[in-house]
Amino acid sequence: MSIREKVGVDVGGTLIKAAIHTENDWIYQSFPISQIDDVAGWLTKHSDHRSLCLTGGKASLLQSKMSRSDIYFAPEFLASCNGARYLLTMQQTNTLTDFILTNVGTGTSMNLIKGETQQWIGGTGVGGGTIMGLSRLLTGIHDYDRLVKLAASGRRDTVDLTVANIYEGETPPIPGDLTASNFGGLMGQPSTPSSVDQLASVIGLVAETVASLSVFAAKNAHVDHAVYIGSSFVDNSQLSKIVESYSNYCGITPIILHHGQFCGAIGAALEV
C-alpha cells in the first residue's frame, strides 16, 4: 500500500500508531513497539516523498532507525490535543471547545483544553500498562485481547468491596454498588477468586481511577465534559462502560472518541 500526502506516527511505550492522510480519508494502523525496526523500514520504503511527522516518547528512537533527514517532530501533548479536536469536529454535531482530555495509554495523562489553548494538568501511572502488568502478576495471562475477553465474564463482587457491603443492613448515603475498596473484598475471604473475576477487578480499578481523576479535574477547571482517548479502550467494553457510568454519576459528560487511540498520530500529521 502506498502512502499519499502525509503521515503522522505516535511512538508510545507499548504501541506505534500511524495515521495516514490520503486524498479522501484517513487510514489507521498500529504496531507493537517491539516491531519498531520493521516500522522504520516500512516508513522509509513508503513515505520517502511524503511529509512525515513523529510524536511520542520514543519518536527519536524511531527517527534514528530511518535514513530520512526531513522528518518533523510534534510535541506529544499538543499532537494529542489537536488530534482530539479534529476527531471531535468529525464525530460531534456540536463542536466542543472546553473539556478535560484523558489519554489512557500505558499510563494516563490529562490535559485541560479551553478553546485554542491546552495545558497538561497531570496524570497517573495507572493505565493500560497496569491492566497488562497486574493481570499478568495475578493470573499469568499477558495477552491483552485474551484478558479483556475473559474479564468481560468476570464478577467484581467476589474481589472488590462495595459501599453496600460496608452498610450491610442499612441504607447507604451514596449508591451501594459504588466501589468502597478495590480488592478489599478479599479480606477474610477463605478462597481465592477465579482468574476471570480478578481480571474484571483489575480493569475496574483502572477504570475507576482514571474516571475519578478526570471528574476531579473537570470540576476543578469548571468544565462539564471529559473526553477519553487511548488504546486501552479498544475492544474493552468493560473499561468503557465503567468510565462512562462513573463520569455520568458524578455529573461529567463522558465522550469516548472513535479512533481516539490515533489522536497523537492525527495531530502529528496535521502539523505538516
PDB file of N, CA and C in Angstrom, residues 110-213:
ATOM      1  N   MET A 110      -3.561  13.788  31.459  1.00  0.00           N
ATOM      2  CA  MET A 110      -4.744  14.627  31.341  1.00  0.00           C
ATOM      3  C   MET A 110      -4.352  16.036  30.933  1.00  0.00           C
ATOM      4  N   ASN A 111      -5.098  16.580  29.990  1.00  0.00           N
ATOM      5  CA  ASN A 111      -4.910  17.952  29.542  1.00  0.00           C
ATOM      6  C   ASN A 111      -6.221  18.708  29.656  1.00  0.00           C
ATOM      7  N   LEU A 112      -6.108  19.970  30.035  1.00  0.00           N
ATOM      8  CA  LEU A 112      -7.265  20.855  30.035  1.00  0.00           C
ATOM      9  C   LEU A 112      -7.265  21.617  28.716  1.00  0.00           C
ATOM     10  N   ILE A 113      -8.341  21.478  27.960  1.00  0.00           N
ATOM     11  CA  ILE A 113      -8.481  22.179  26.688  1.00  0.00           C
ATOM     12  C   ILE A 113      -9.591  23.208  26.834  1.00  0.00           C
ATOM     13  N   LYS A 114      -9.230  24.455  26.579  1.00  0.00           N
ATOM     14  CA  LYS A 114     -10.202  25.554  26.572  1.00  0.00           C
ATOM     15  C   LYS A 114      -9.971  26.380  25.321  1.00  0.00           C
ATOM     16  N   GLY A 115     -10.916  26.276  24.398  1.00  0.00           N
ATOM     17  CA  GLY A 115     -10.772  26.986  23.136  1.00  0.00           C
ATOM     18  C   GLY A 115      -9.547  26.521  22.381  1.00  0.00           C
ATOM     19  N   GLU A 116      -8.653  27.454  22.059  1.00  0.00           N
ATOM     20  CA  GLU A 116      -7.452  27.134  21.311  1.00  0.00           C
ATOM     21  C   GLU A 116      -6.268  26.818  22.214  1.00  0.00           C
ATOM     22  N   THR A 117      -6.487  26.819  23.518  1.00  0.00           N
ATOM     23  CA  THR A 117      -5.385  26.568  24.448  1.00  0.00           C
ATOM     24  C   THR A 117      -5.472  25.164  25.015  1.00  0.00           C
ATOM     25  N   GLN A 118      -4.321  24.627  25.407  1.00  0.00           N
ATOM     26  CA  GLN A 118      -4.291  23.350  26.101  1.00  0.00           C
ATOM     27  C   GLN A 118      -3.186  23.387  27.148  1.00  0.00           C
ATOM     28  N   GLN A 119      -3.447  22.701  28.260  1.00  0.00           N
ATOM     29  CA  GLN A 119      -2.490  22.684  29.359  1.00  0.00           C
ATOM     30  C   GLN A 119      -2.461  21.303  29.995  1.00  0.00           C
ATOM     31  N   TRP A 120      -1.265  20.752  30.103  1.00  0.00           N
ATOM     32  CA  TRP A 120      -1.126  19.485  30.806  1.00  0.00           C
ATOM     33  C   TRP A 120      -1.364  19.738  32.284  1.00  0.00           C
ATOM     34  N   ILE A 121      -2.244  18.968  32.892  1.00  0.00           N
ATOM     35  CA  ILE A 121      -2.594  19.213  34.294  1.00  0.00           C
ATOM     36  C   ILE A 121      -2.259  18.037  35.201  1.00  0.00           C
ATOM     37  N   GLY A 122      -1.735  16.966  34.632  1.00  0.00           N
ATOM     38  CA  GLY A 122      -1.355  15.842  35.484  1.00  0.00           C
ATOM     39  C   GLY A 122      -1.635  14.507  34.847  1.00  0.00           C
ATOM     40  N   GLY A 123      -1.603  13.491  35.665  1.00  0.00           N
ATOM     41  CA  GLY A 123      -1.836  12.139  35.175  1.00  0.00           C
ATOM     42  C   GLY A 123      -1.604  11.129  36.277  1.00  0.00           C
ATOM     43  N   THR A 124      -1.511   9.888  35.887  1.00  0.00           N
ATOM     44  CA  THR A 124      -1.285   8.813  36.838  1.00  0.00           C
ATOM     45  C   THR A 124      -0.574   7.667  36.138  1.00  0.00           C
ATOM     46  N   GLY A 125       0.188   6.915  36.904  1.00  0.00           N
ATOM     47  CA  GLY A 125       0.835   5.731  36.351  1.00  0.00           C
ATOM     48  C   GLY A 125      -0.126   4.583  36.123  1.00  0.00           C
ATOM     49  N   VAL A 126      -1.380   4.760  36.545  1.00  0.00           N
ATOM     50  CA  VAL A 126      -2.401   3.728  36.338  1.00  0.00           C
ATOM     51  C   VAL A 126      -2.970   3.882  34.933  1.00  0.00           C
ATOM     52  N   GLY A 127      -2.905   2.811  34.144  1.00  0.00           N
ATOM     53  CA  GLY A 127      -3.405   2.857  32.773  1.00  0.00           C
ATOM     54  C   GLY A 127      -3.386   1.483  32.151  1.00  0.00           C
ATOM     55  N   GLY A 128      -3.201   1.445  30.841  1.00  0.00           N
ATOM     56  CA  GLY A 128      -3.189   0.163  30.150  1.00  0.00           C
ATOM     57  C   GLY A 128      -2.043  -0.731  30.591  1.00  0.00           C
ATOM     58  N   GLY A 129      -0.906  -0.118  30.928  1.00  0.00           N
ATOM     59  CA  GLY A 129       0.209  -0.907  31.432  1.00  0.00           C
ATOM     60  C   GLY A 129      -0.121  -1.591  32.743  1.00  0.00           C
ATOM     61  N   THR A 130      -0.956  -0.941  33.547  1.00  0.00           N
ATOM     62  CA  THR A 130      -1.413  -1.532  34.812  1.00  0.00           C
ATOM     63  C   THR A 130      -2.294  -2.748  34.536  1.00  0.00           C
ATOM     64  N   ILE A 131      -3.177  -2.618  33.550  1.00  0.00           N
ATOM     65  CA  ILE A 131      -4.032  -3.755  33.184  1.00  0.00           C
ATOM     66  C   ILE A 131      -3.169  -4.937  32.775  1.00  0.00           C
ATOM     67  N   MET A 132      -2.188  -4.675  31.920  1.00  0.00           N
ATOM     68  CA  MET A 132      -1.311  -5.750  31.440  1.00  0.00           C
ATOM     69  C   MET A 132      -0.461  -6.323  32.565  1.00  0.00           C
ATOM     70  N   GLY A 133       0.203  -5.443  33.313  1.00  0.00           N
ATOM     71  CA  GLY A 133       1.142  -5.894  34.327  1.00  0.00           C
ATOM     72  C   GLY A 133       0.486  -6.580  35.503  1.00  0.00           C
ATOM     73  N   LEU A 134      -0.567  -5.975  36.035  1.00  0.00           N
ATOM     74  CA  LEU A 134      -1.230  -6.558  37.200  1.00  0.00           C
ATOM     75  C   LEU A 134      -1.965  -7.841  36.831  1.00  0.00           C
ATOM     76  N   SER A 135      -2.524  -7.881  35.638  1.00  0.00           N
ATOM     77  CA  SER A 135      -3.201  -9.106  35.185  1.00  0.00           C
ATOM     78  C   SER A 135      -2.206 -10.252  35.059  1.00  0.00           C
ATOM     79  N   ARG A 136      -1.033  -9.946  34.534  1.00  0.00           N
ATOM     80  CA  ARG A 136      -0.005 -10.990  34.410  1.00  0.00           C
ATOM     81  C   ARG A 136       0.467 -11.431  35.782  1.00  0.00           C
ATOM     82  N   LEU A 137       0.646 -10.499  36.689  1.00  0.00           N
ATOM     83  CA  LEU A 137       1.105 -10.832  38.033  1.00  0.00           C
ATOM     84  C   LEU A 137       0.110 -11.731  38.763  1.00  0.00           C
ATOM     85  N   LEU A 138      -1.182 -11.447  38.601  1.00  0.00           N
ATOM     86  CA  LEU A 138      -2.212 -12.190  39.323  1.00  0.00           C
ATOM     87  C   LEU A 138      -2.581 -13.506  38.655  1.00  0.00           C
ATOM     88  N   THR A 139      -2.624 -13.516  37.325  1.00  0.00           N
ATOM     89  CA  THR A 139      -3.174 -14.677  36.618  1.00  0.00           C
ATOM     90  C   THR A 139      -2.198 -15.359  35.665  1.00  0.00           C
ATOM     91  N   GLY A 140      -1.099 -14.693  35.358  1.00  0.00           N
ATOM     92  CA  GLY A 140      -0.162 -15.248  34.387  1.00  0.00           C
ATOM     93  C   GLY A 140      -0.550 -14.965  32.949  1.00  0.00           C
ATOM     94  N   ILE A 141      -1.683 -14.304  32.736  1.00  0.00           N
ATOM     95  CA  ILE A 141      -2.148 -14.003  31.378  1.00  0.00           C
ATOM     96  C   ILE A 141      -1.534 -12.680  30.932  1.00  0.00           C
ATOM     97  N   HIS A 142      -0.878 -12.696  29.779  1.00  0.00           N
ATOM     98  CA  HIS A 142      -0.223 -11.482  29.300  1.00  0.00           C
ATOM     99  C   HIS A 142      -0.681 -11.068  27.904  1.00  0.00           C
ATOM    100  N   ASP A 143      -1.615 -11.804  27.321  1.00  0.00           N
ATOM    101  CA  ASP A 143      -2.164 -11.414  26.018  1.00  0.00           C
ATOM    102  C   ASP A 143      -3.347 -10.480  26.253  1.00  0.00           C
ATOM    103  N   TYR A 144      -3.246  -9.253  25.741  1.00  0.00           N
ATOM    104  CA  TYR A 144      -4.250  -8.235  26.036  1.00  0.00           C
ATOM    105  C   TYR A 144      -5.636  -8.628  25.543  1.00  0.00           C
ATOM    106  N   ASP A 145      -5.730  -9.086  24.311  1.00  0.00           N
ATOM    107  CA  ASP A 145      -7.041  -9.437  23.759  1.00  0.00           C
ATOM    108  C   ASP A 145      -7.696 -10.546  24.571  1.00  0.00           C
ATOM    109  N   ARG A 146      -6.895 -11.509  24.989  1.00  0.00           N
ATOM    110  CA  ARG A 146      -7.440 -12.621  25.766  1.00  0.00           C
ATOM    111  C   ARG A 146      -7.920 -12.168  27.139  1.00  0.00           C
ATOM    112  N   LEU A 147      -7.115 -11.363  27.815  1.00  0.00           N
ATOM    113  CA  LEU A 147      -7.505 -10.979  29.174  1.00  0.00           C
ATOM    114  C   LEU A 147      -8.734 -10.072  29.166  1.00  0.00           C
ATOM    115  N   VAL A 148      -8.858  -9.210  28.153  1.00  0.00           N
ATOM    116  CA  VAL A 148     -10.037  -8.351  28.061  1.00  0.00           C
ATOM    117  C   VAL A 148     -11.288  -9.193  27.809  1.00  0.00           C
ATOM    118  N   LYS A 149     -11.155 -10.191  26.947  1.00  0.00           N
ATOM    119  CA  LYS A 149     -12.294 -11.066  26.653  1.00  0.00           C
ATOM    120  C   LYS A 149     -12.708 -11.854  27.889  1.00  0.00           C
ATOM    121  N   LEU A 150     -11.740 -12.379  28.623  1.00  0.00           N
ATOM    122  CA  LEU A 150     -12.045 -13.136  29.833  1.00  0.00           C
ATOM    123  C   LEU A 150     -12.658 -12.246  30.908  1.00  0.00           C
ATOM    124  N   ALA A 151     -12.124 -11.037  31.052  1.00  0.00           N
ATOM    125  CA  ALA A 151     -12.599 -10.127  32.085  1.00  0.00           C
ATOM    126  C   ALA A 151     -14.074  -9.788  31.912  1.00  0.00           C
ATOM    127  N   ALA A 152     -14.544  -9.794  30.663  1.00  0.00           N
ATOM    128  CA  ALA A 152     -15.939  -9.432  30.391  1.00  0.00           C
ATOM    129  C   ALA A 152     -16.923 -10.370  31.070  1.00  0.00           C
ATOM    130  N   SER A 153     -16.493 -11.596  31.376  1.00  0.00           N
ATOM    131  CA  SER A 153     -17.388 -12.558  32.027  1.00  0.00           C
ATOM    132  C   SER A 153     -17.114 -12.665  33.522  1.00  0.00           C
ATOM    133  N   GLY A 154     -16.213 -11.828  34.036  1.00  0.00           N
ATOM    134  CA  GLY A 154     -15.870 -11.897  35.451  1.00  0.00           C
ATOM    135  C   GLY A 154     -16.841 -11.136  36.341  1.00  0.00           C
ATOM    136  N   ARG A 155     -16.803 -11.475  37.629  1.00  0.00           N
ATOM    137  CA  ARG A 155     -17.642 -10.815  38.639  1.00  0.00           C
ATOM    138  C   ARG A 155     -16.743 -10.075  39.624  1.00  0.00           C
ATOM    139  N   ARG A 156     -16.903  -8.774  39.677  1.00  0.00           N
ATOM    140  CA  ARG A 156     -16.070  -7.979  40.575  1.00  0.00           C
ATOM    141  C   ARG A 156     -16.487  -8.131  42.036  1.00  0.00           C
ATOM    142  N   ASP A 157     -17.720  -8.547  42.287  1.00  0.00           N
ATOM    143  CA  ASP A 157     -18.187  -8.602  43.670  1.00  0.00           C
ATOM    144  C   ASP A 157     -17.529  -9.703  44.483  1.00  0.00           C
ATOM    145  N   THR A 158     -16.770 -10.579  43.842  1.00  0.00           N
ATOM    146  CA  THR A 158     -16.019 -11.588  44.595  1.00  0.00           C
ATOM    147  C   THR A 158     -14.644 -11.064  45.016  1.00  0.00           C
ATOM    148  N   VAL A 159     -14.280  -9.885  44.495  1.00  0.00           N
ATOM    149  CA  VAL A 159     -12.952  -9.320  44.754  1.00  0.00           C
ATOM    150  C   VAL A 159     -13.042  -7.958  45.432  1.00  0.00           C
ATOM    151  N   ASP A 160     -13.905  -7.096  44.934  1.00  0.00           N
ATOM    152  CA  ASP A 160     -13.994  -5.724  45.435  1.00  0.00           C
ATOM    153  C   ASP A 160     -15.004  -5.621  46.574  1.00  0.00           C
ATOM    154  N   LEU A 161     -14.814  -4.602  47.405  1.00  0.00           N
ATOM    155  CA  LEU A 161     -15.741  -4.295  48.488  1.00  0.00           C
ATOM    156  C   LEU A 161     -16.586  -3.102  48.059  1.00  0.00           C
ATOM    157  N   THR A 162     -17.905  -3.258  48.092  1.00  0.00           N
ATOM    158  CA  THR A 162     -18.795  -2.179  47.676  1.00  0.00           C
ATOM    159  C   THR A 162     -19.296  -1.385  48.882  1.00  0.00           C
ATOM    160  N   VAL A 163     -19.878  -0.240  48.577  1.00  0.00           N
ATOM    161  CA  VAL A 163     -20.482   0.568  49.630  1.00  0.00           C
ATOM    162  C   VAL A 163     -21.586  -0.215  50.337  1.00  0.00           C
ATOM    163  N   ALA A 164     -22.355  -0.997  49.583  1.00  0.00           N
ATOM    164  CA  ALA A 164     -23.423  -1.811  50.182  1.00  0.00           C
ATOM    165  C   ALA A 164     -22.858  -2.826  51.164  1.00  0.00           C
ATOM    166  N   ASN A 165     -21.676  -3.355  50.884  1.00  0.00           N
ATOM    167  CA  ASN A 165     -21.039  -4.286  51.822  1.00  0.00           C
ATOM    168  C   ASN A 165     -20.721  -3.594  53.149  1.00  0.00           C
ATOM    169  N   ILE A 166     -20.282  -2.353  53.076  1.00  0.00           N
ATOM    170  CA  ILE A 166     -19.941  -1.594  54.279  1.00  0.00           C
ATOM    171  C   ILE A 166     -21.187  -1.297  55.102  1.00  0.00           C
ATOM    172  N   TYR A 167     -22.267  -0.911  54.406  1.00  0.00           N
ATOM    173  CA  TYR A 167     -23.503  -0.529  55.080  1.00  0.00           C
ATOM    174  C   TYR A 167     -24.497  -1.693  55.108  1.00  0.00           C
ATOM    175  N   GLU A 168     -24.015  -2.855  55.327  1.00  0.00           N
ATOM    176  CA  GLU A 168     -24.862  -4.052  55.290  1.00  0.00           C
ATOM    177  C   GLU A 168     -26.034  -3.909  56.263  1.00  0.00           C
ATOM    178  N   GLY A 169     -27.246  -4.038  55.712  1.00  0.00           N
ATOM    179  CA  GLY A 169     -28.440  -3.935  56.526  1.00  0.00           C
ATOM    180  C   GLY A 169     -28.953  -2.524  56.700  1.00  0.00           C
ATOM    181  N   GLU A 170     -28.203  -1.531  56.182  1.00  0.00           N
ATOM    182  CA  GLU A 170     -28.626  -0.136  56.293  1.00  0.00           C
ATOM    183  C   GLU A 170     -28.633   0.511  54.906  1.00  0.00           C
ATOM    184  N   THR A 171     -29.305   1.646  54.823  1.00  0.00           N
ATOM    185  CA  THR A 171     -29.342   2.377  53.565  1.00  0.00           C
ATOM    186  C   THR A 171     -28.126   3.286  53.479  1.00  0.00           C
ATOM    187  N   PRO A 172     -27.264   3.080  52.494  1.00  0.00           N
ATOM    188  CA  PRO A 172     -26.051   3.901  52.395  1.00  0.00           C
ATOM    189  C   PRO A 172     -26.365   5.298  51.872  1.00  0.00           C
ATOM    190  N   PRO A 173     -25.512   6.275  52.177  1.00  0.00           N
ATOM    191  CA  PRO A 173     -25.752   7.650  51.742  1.00  0.00           C
ATOM    192  C   PRO A 173     -25.450   7.882  50.261  1.00  0.00           C
ATOM    193  N   ILE A 174     -24.762   6.954  49.636  1.00  0.00           N
ATOM    194  CA  ILE A 174     -24.442   7.006  48.204  1.00  0.00           C
ATOM    195  C   ILE A 174     -24.799   5.642  47.616  1.00  0.00           C
ATOM    196  N   PRO A 175     -24.898   5.514  46.291  1.00  0.00           N
ATOM    197  CA  PRO A 175     -25.287   4.234  45.697  1.00  0.00           C
ATOM    198  C   PRO A 175     -24.456   3.058  46.208  1.00  0.00           C
ATOM    199  N   GLY A 176     -25.134   2.002  46.565  1.00  0.00           N
ATOM    200  CA  GLY A 176     -24.477   0.856  47.170  1.00  0.00           C
ATOM    201  C   GLY A 176     -23.562   0.087  46.243  1.00  0.00           C
ATOM    202  N   ASP A 177     -23.748   0.244  44.927  1.00  0.00           N
ATOM    203  CA  ASP A 177     -22.905  -0.515  44.006  1.00  0.00           C
ATOM    204  C   ASP A 177     -21.578   0.172  43.702  1.00  0.00           C
ATOM    205  N   LEU A 178     -21.368   1.370  44.269  1.00  0.00           N
ATOM    206  CA  LEU A 178     -20.068   2.017  44.097  1.00  0.00           C
ATOM    207  C   LEU A 178     -18.995   1.251  44.861  1.00  0.00           C
ATOM    208  N   THR A 179     -17.786   1.292  44.363  1.00  0.00           N
ATOM    209  CA  THR A 179     -16.693   0.565  44.991  1.00  0.00           C
ATOM    210  C   THR A 179     -16.182   1.324  46.206  1.00  0.00           C
ATOM    211  N   ALA A 180     -16.157   0.633  47.342  1.00  0.00           N
ATOM    212  CA  ALA A 180     -15.587   1.207  48.553  1.00  0.00           C
ATOM    213  C   ALA A 180     -14.096   0.919  48.641  1.00  0.00           C
ATOM    214  N   SER A 181     -13.690  -0.279  48.166  1.00  0.00           N
ATOM    215  CA  SER A 181     -12.273  -0.650  48.202  1.00  0.00           C
ATOM    216  C   SER A 181     -11.981  -1.663  47.097  1.00  0.00           C
ATOM    217  N   ASN A 182     -11.157  -1.262  46.139  1.00  0.00           N
ATOM    218  CA  ASN A 182     -10.726  -2.199  45.105  1.00  0.00           C
ATOM    219  C   ASN A 182      -9.908  -3.307  45.741  1.00  0.00           C
ATOM    220  N   PHE A 183     -10.303  -4.535  45.480  1.00  0.00           N
ATOM    221  CA  PHE A 183      -9.677  -5.737  46.011  1.00  0.00           C
ATOM    222  C   PHE A 183      -9.894  -5.888  47.521  1.00  0.00           C
ATOM    223  N   GLY A 184     -10.654  -4.980  48.117  1.00  0.00           N
ATOM    224  CA  GLY A 184     -10.905  -5.040  49.556  1.00  0.00           C
ATOM    225  C   GLY A 184     -11.781  -6.204  49.976  1.00  0.00           C
ATOM    226  N   GLY A 185     -12.527  -6.771  49.028  1.00  0.00           N
ATOM    227  CA  GLY A 185     -13.381  -7.910  49.357  1.00  0.00           C
ATOM    228  C   GLY A 185     -12.614  -9.176  49.646  1.00  0.00           C
ATOM    229  N   LEU A 186     -11.324  -9.164  49.352  1.00  0.00           N
ATOM    230  CA  LEU A 186     -10.503 -10.356  49.608  1.00  0.00           C
ATOM    231  C   LEU A 186     -10.165 -10.517  51.078  1.00  0.00           C
ATOM    232  N   MET A 187     -10.343  -9.465  51.866  1.00  0.00           N
ATOM    233  CA  MET A 187     -10.013  -9.543  53.294  1.00  0.00           C
ATOM    234  C   MET A 187     -10.916 -10.564  53.993  1.00  0.00           C
ATOM    235  N   GLY A 188     -10.312 -11.549  54.590  1.00  0.00           N
ATOM    236  CA  GLY A 188     -11.053 -12.558  55.321  1.00  0.00           C
ATOM    237  C   GLY A 188     -11.739 -13.588  54.454  1.00  0.00           C
ATOM    238  N   GLN A 189     -11.539 -13.495  53.128  1.00  0.00           N
ATOM    239  CA  GLN A 189     -12.166 -14.465  52.235  1.00  0.00           C
ATOM    240  C   GLN A 189     -11.359 -15.767  52.248  1.00  0.00           C
ATOM    241  N   PRO A 190     -11.998 -16.890  52.484  1.00  0.00           N
ATOM    242  CA  PRO A 190     -11.267 -18.156  52.631  1.00  0.00           C
ATOM    243  C   PRO A 190     -10.676 -18.701  51.331  1.00  0.00           C
ATOM    244  N   SER A 191     -11.294 -18.368  50.186  1.00  0.00           N
ATOM    245  CA  SER A 191     -10.818 -18.915  48.919  1.00  0.00           C
ATOM    246  C   SER A 191     -10.407 -17.797  47.968  1.00  0.00           C
ATOM    247  N   THR A 192      -9.580 -18.159  46.999  1.00  0.00           N
ATOM    248  CA  THR A 192      -9.116 -17.188  46.007  1.00  0.00           C
ATOM    249  C   THR A 192     -10.120 -17.092  44.861  1.00  0.00           C
ATOM    250  N   PRO A 193     -10.525 -15.905  44.495  1.00  0.00           N
ATOM    251  CA  PRO A 193     -11.474 -15.746  43.375  1.00  0.00           C
ATOM    252  C   PRO A 193     -10.876 -16.278  42.074  1.00  0.00           C
ATOM    253  N   SER A 194     -11.742 -16.560  41.133  1.00  0.00           N
ATOM    254  CA  SER A 194     -11.296 -17.086  39.847  1.00  0.00           C
ATOM    255  C   SER A 194     -10.467 -16.045  39.098  1.00  0.00           C
ATOM    256  N   SER A 195      -9.726 -16.514  38.108  1.00  0.00           N
ATOM    257  CA  SER A 195      -8.905 -15.614  37.300  1.00  0.00           C
ATOM    258  C   SER A 195      -9.750 -14.577  36.574  1.00  0.00           C
ATOM    259  N   VAL A 196     -10.908 -14.991  36.082  1.00  0.00           N
ATOM    260  CA  VAL A 196     -11.747 -14.039  35.345  1.00  0.00           C
ATOM    261  C   VAL A 196     -12.272 -12.948  36.269  1.00  0.00           C
ATOM    262  N   ASP A 197     -12.571 -13.298  37.516  1.00  0.00           N
ATOM    263  CA  ASP A 197     -13.017 -12.284  38.474  1.00  0.00           C
ATOM    264  C   ASP A 197     -11.881 -11.321  38.807  1.00  0.00           C
ATOM    265  N   GLN A 198     -10.675 -11.846  38.938  1.00  0.00           N
ATOM    266  CA  GLN A 198      -9.525 -10.991  39.208  1.00  0.00           C
ATOM    267  C   GLN A 198      -9.284 -10.031  38.045  1.00  0.00           C
ATOM    268  N   LEU A 199      -9.388 -10.533  36.820  1.00  0.00           N
ATOM    269  CA  LEU A 199      -9.180  -9.689  35.651  1.00  0.00           C
ATOM    270  C   LEU A 199     -10.233  -8.579  35.574  1.00  0.00           C
ATOM    271  N   ALA A 200     -11.466  -8.932  35.870  1.00  0.00           N
ATOM    272  CA  ALA A 200     -12.533  -7.935  35.855  1.00  0.00           C
ATOM    273  C   ALA A 200     -12.260  -6.834  36.872  1.00  0.00           C
ATOM    274  N   SER A 201     -11.719  -7.207  38.019  1.00  0.00           N
ATOM    275  CA  SER A 201     -11.437  -6.223  39.059  1.00  0.00           C
ATOM    276  C   SER A 201     -10.239  -5.359  38.729  1.00  0.00           C
ATOM    277  N   VAL A 202      -9.274  -5.915  38.017  1.00  0.00           N
ATOM    278  CA  VAL A 202      -8.138  -5.104  37.565  1.00  0.00           C
ATOM    279  C   VAL A 202      -8.627  -3.998  36.627  1.00  0.00           C
ATOM    280  N   ILE A 203      -9.457  -4.372  35.670  1.00  0.00           N
ATOM    281  CA  ILE A 203      -9.986  -3.368  34.738  1.00  0.00           C
ATOM    282  C   ILE A 203     -10.862  -2.362  35.486  1.00  0.00           C
ATOM    283  N   GLY A 204     -11.613  -2.837  36.470  1.00  0.00           N
ATOM    284  CA  GLY A 204     -12.435  -1.935  37.279  1.00  0.00           C
ATOM    285  C   GLY A 204     -11.595  -0.921  38.035  1.00  0.00           C
ATOM    286  N   LEU A 205     -10.489  -1.373  38.592  1.00  0.00           N
ATOM    287  CA  LEU A 205      -9.593  -0.471  39.325  1.00  0.00           C
ATOM    288  C   LEU A 205      -9.054   0.630  38.411  1.00  0.00           C
ATOM    289  N   VAL A 206      -8.611   0.247  37.223  1.00  0.00           N
ATOM    290  CA  VAL A 206      -8.066   1.222  36.283  1.00  0.00           C
ATOM    291  C   VAL A 206      -9.155   2.185  35.826  1.00  0.00           C
ATOM    292  N   ALA A 207     -10.323   1.651  35.493  1.00  0.00           N
ATOM    293  CA  ALA A 207     -11.418   2.491  35.011  1.00  0.00           C
ATOM    294  C   ALA A 207     -11.844   3.510  36.061  1.00  0.00           C
ATOM    295  N   GLU A 208     -12.006   3.066  37.295  1.00  0.00           N
ATOM    296  CA  GLU A 208     -12.452   3.971  38.351  1.00  0.00           C
ATOM    297  C   GLU A 208     -11.393   5.006  38.698  1.00  0.00           C
ATOM    298  N   THR A 209     -10.134   4.623  38.604  1.00  0.00           N
ATOM    299  CA  THR A 209      -9.054   5.572  38.888  1.00  0.00           C
ATOM    300  C   THR A 209      -9.012   6.687  37.860  1.00  0.00           C
ATOM    301  N   VAL A 210      -9.019   6.323  36.570  1.00  0.00           N
ATOM    302  CA  VAL A 210      -8.910   7.368  35.540  1.00  0.00           C
ATOM    303  C   VAL A 210     -10.189   8.205  35.474  1.00  0.00           C
ATOM    304  N   ALA A 211     -11.340   7.582  35.724  1.00  0.00           N
ATOM    305  CA  ALA A 211     -12.586   8.348  35.719  1.00  0.00           C
ATOM    306  C   ALA A 211     -12.640   9.309  36.904  1.00  0.00           C
ATOM    307  N   SER A 212     -12.224   8.852  38.083  1.00  0.00           N
ATOM    308  CA  SER A 212     -12.235   9.711  39.264  1.00  0.00           C
ATOM    309  C   SER A 212     -11.338  10.924  39.080  1.00  0.00           C
ATOM    310  N   LEU A 213     -10.128  10.692  38.595  1.00  0.00           N
ATOM    311  CA  LEU A 213      -9.205  11.803  38.385  1.00  0.00           C
ATOM    312  C   LEU A 213      -9.731  12.769  37.333  1.00  0.00           C
TER     313      LEU A 213
END
